mmCIF file of C-alpha atoms in Angstrom:
data_model
loop_
_atom_site.group_PDB
_atom_site.id
_atom_site.type_symbol
_atom_site.label_atom_id
_atom_site.label_comp_id
_atom_site.label_asym_id
_atom_site.label_seq_id
_atom_site.Cartn_x
_atom_site.Cartn_y
_atom_site.Cartn_z
ATOM 1 C CA ASN A 1 53.329 84.566 101.923
ATOM 2 C CA HIS A 2 53.964 85.776 105.438
ATOM 3 C CA LYS A 3 55.605 83.924 108.288
ATOM 4 C CA VAL A 4 54.296 84.681 111.792
ATOM 5 C CA ILE A 5 55.999 83.337 114.910
ATOM 6 C CA PHE A 6 54.076 83.171 118.191
ATOM 7 C CA HIS A 7 56.394 83.268 121.207
ATOM 8 C CA TYR A 8 54.764 81.614 124.224
ATOM 9 C CA PRO A 9 55.861 82.601 127.761
ATOM 10 C CA ASN A 10 57.086 79.030 128.370
ATOM 11 C CA GLY A 11 59.667 79.467 125.593
ATOM 12 C CA ARG A 12 57.846 77.472 122.941
ATOM 13 C CA ASP A 13 57.597 79.033 119.471
ATOM 14 C CA VAL A 14 54.890 78.230 116.936
ATOM 15 C CA THR A 15 55.434 79.250 113.317
ATOM 16 C CA ILE A 16 52.452 79.846 111.034
ATOM 17 C CA ASN A 17 52.602 80.609 107.320
ATOM 18 C CA VAL A 18 49.873 82.972 106.104
ATOM 19 C CA SER A 19 49.008 83.232 102.424
ATOM 20 C CA ILE A 20 46.734 86.096 101.325
ATOM 21 C CA GLU A 21 45.109 85.545 97.930
ATOM 22 C CA TYR A 22 43.215 88.841 97.725
ATOM 23 C CA CYS A 23 43.167 91.993 99.806
ATOM 24 C CA LYS A 24 41.194 95.216 99.496
ATOM 25 C CA CYS A 25 41.701 98.203 101.770
ATOM 26 C CA LEU A 26 38.643 100.180 102.852
ATOM 27 C CA PRO A 27 38.116 103.093 105.225
ATOM 28 C CA GLU A 28 37.226 102.000 108.742
ATOM 29 C CA GLY A 29 33.518 102.787 108.435
ATOM 30 C CA ALA A 30 33.044 100.909 105.142
ATOM 31 C CA SER A 31 33.366 97.433 106.619
ATOM 32 C CA GLY A 32 30.436 98.008 108.994
ATOM 33 C CA THR A 33 27.963 97.937 106.113
ATOM 34 C CA TRP A 34 28.544 94.192 105.713
ATOM 35 C CA GLY A 35 26.893 93.630 109.112
ATOM 36 C CA ILE A 36 23.849 95.637 108.040
ATOM 37 C CA VAL A 37 23.427 93.935 104.663
ATOM 38 C CA TYR A 38 24.477 90.321 105.462
ATOM 39 C CA ASP A 39 24.443 88.001 108.479
ATOM 40 C CA GLU A 40 27.355 85.783 109.624
ATOM 41 C CA GLU A 41 26.467 83.070 107.079
ATOM 42 C CA GLY A 42 26.314 85.509 104.149
ATOM 43 C CA ASN A 43 22.517 85.633 103.928
ATOM 44 C CA VAL A 44 20.772 88.922 103.156
ATOM 45 C CA VAL A 45 19.290 90.458 106.324
ATOM 46 C CA LYS A 46 15.667 91.642 106.154
ATOM 47 C CA HIS A 47 14.853 94.705 108.267
ATOM 48 C CA LYS A 48 11.346 95.540 109.438
ATOM 49 C CA ILE A 49 10.174 99.103 108.873
ATOM 50 C CA GLU A 50 6.954 100.826 109.812
ATOM 51 C CA CYS A 51 5.088 102.293 106.839
ATOM 52 C CA GLU A 52 2.040 104.513 106.569
ATOM 53 C CA GLN A 53 -1.049 103.565 108.592
ATOM 54 C CA ASN A 54 1.035 101.442 111.004
ATOM 55 C CA GLN A 55 1.765 98.755 108.430
ATOM 56 C CA VAL A 56 5.038 96.846 108.806
ATOM 57 C CA SER A 57 7.120 95.929 105.782
ATOM 58 C CA GLU A 58 10.464 94.169 105.286
ATOM 59 C CA ILE A 59 13.332 95.553 103.221
ATOM 60 C CA ASP A 60 16.983 94.751 102.676
ATOM 61 C CA PHE A 61 19.862 97.130 102.014
ATOM 62 C CA VAL A 62 21.544 95.217 99.171
ATOM 63 C CA ASP A 63 20.812 97.945 96.609
ATOM 64 C CA LYS A 64 20.323 100.930 98.942
ATOM 65 C CA THR A 65 22.643 103.898 99.383
ATOM 66 C CA LEU A 66 24.016 103.830 102.939
ATOM 67 C CA LEU A 67 25.705 106.638 104.867
ATOM 68 C CA SER A 68 27.948 105.423 107.707
ATOM 69 C CA PHE A 69 30.141 107.239 110.202
ATOM 70 C CA ASP A 70 33.123 105.902 112.107
ATOM 71 C CA ILE A 71 34.180 108.288 114.860
ATOM 72 C CA GLY A 72 37.602 107.472 116.240
ATOM 73 C CA ALA A 73 40.067 109.127 118.584
ATOM 74 C CA GLY A 74 41.679 111.345 115.960
ATOM 75 C CA THR A 75 39.609 111.005 112.797
ATOM 76 C CA THR A 76 36.041 110.610 111.617
ATOM 77 C CA GLU A 77 35.196 108.752 108.421
ATOM 78 C CA GLU A 78 32.039 109.617 106.489
ATOM 79 C CA VAL A 79 31.428 106.605 104.250
ATOM 80 C CA VAL A 80 28.903 106.253 101.429
ATOM 81 C CA SER A 81 28.201 102.832 99.944
ATOM 82 C CA LEU A 82 25.679 101.216 97.642
ATOM 83 C CA GLY A 83 24.912 98.063 99.581
ATOM 84 C CA VAL A 84 28.403 96.886 100.498
ATOM 85 C CA ASN A 85 30.069 98.579 97.506
ATOM 86 C CA PHE A 86 32.178 101.471 98.776
ATOM 87 C CA ARG A 87 31.724 104.765 96.882
ATOM 88 C CA PRO A 88 35.050 106.638 97.324
ATOM 89 C CA GLN A 89 33.977 109.675 95.285
ATOM 90 C CA LEU A 90 31.161 110.374 97.786
ATOM 91 C CA SER A 91 33.095 109.512 100.967
ATOM 92 C CA LYS A 92 35.584 111.541 102.971
ATOM 93 C CA GLY A 93 37.793 111.455 106.016
ATOM 94 C CA LEU A 94 37.664 114.275 108.532
ATOM 95 C CA SER A 95 40.659 115.160 110.686
ATOM 96 C CA TYR A 96 38.890 115.275 114.036
ATOM 97 C CA GLY A 97 37.622 112.708 116.487
ATOM 98 C CA VAL A 98 36.626 112.407 120.134
ATOM 99 C CA LYS A 99 40.121 112.506 121.662
ATOM 100 C CA GLU A 100 40.575 116.271 121.412
ATOM 101 C CA THR A 101 37.081 116.921 122.778
ATOM 102 C CA LEU A 102 37.688 114.610 125.743
ATOM 103 C CA LEU A 103 41.028 116.284 126.477
ATOM 104 C CA GLN A 104 39.300 119.694 126.506
ATOM 105 C CA ILE A 105 36.657 118.387 128.930
ATOM 106 C CA ILE A 106 39.346 116.968 131.237
ATOM 107 C CA THR A 107 41.216 120.300 131.151
ATOM 108 C CA ARG A 108 38.068 122.204 132.165
ATOM 109 C CA TRP A 109 37.235 119.732 134.941
ATOM 110 C CA ASN A 110 40.754 119.992 136.334
ATOM 111 C CA ARG A 111 40.464 123.791 136.606
ATOM 112 C CA LYS A 112 37.784 123.498 139.299
#
């Protein structure tokens, strides 16, 4: 159990007790697969794909291997999952992101 206190600017405090029954930690990019596989109500999402001879077919990604990337300021996560099941042995975190690249661009621009 966790106790959280919200302090309003008017001086009023509201206390909320939070109880977490189950928690699983995933890399940042792993949670994005849920939005590809399921909708907000938990239903499987069907995706339309174009096949040979301009035929359109529908598939879902429940049992498909997915490769996702999450590019942050300082790190990039390369995440492999089977549907929404994270595959840690195939995934990795890389120690670079966009922050350093942007700082280098700003430095070059400021030279001119």
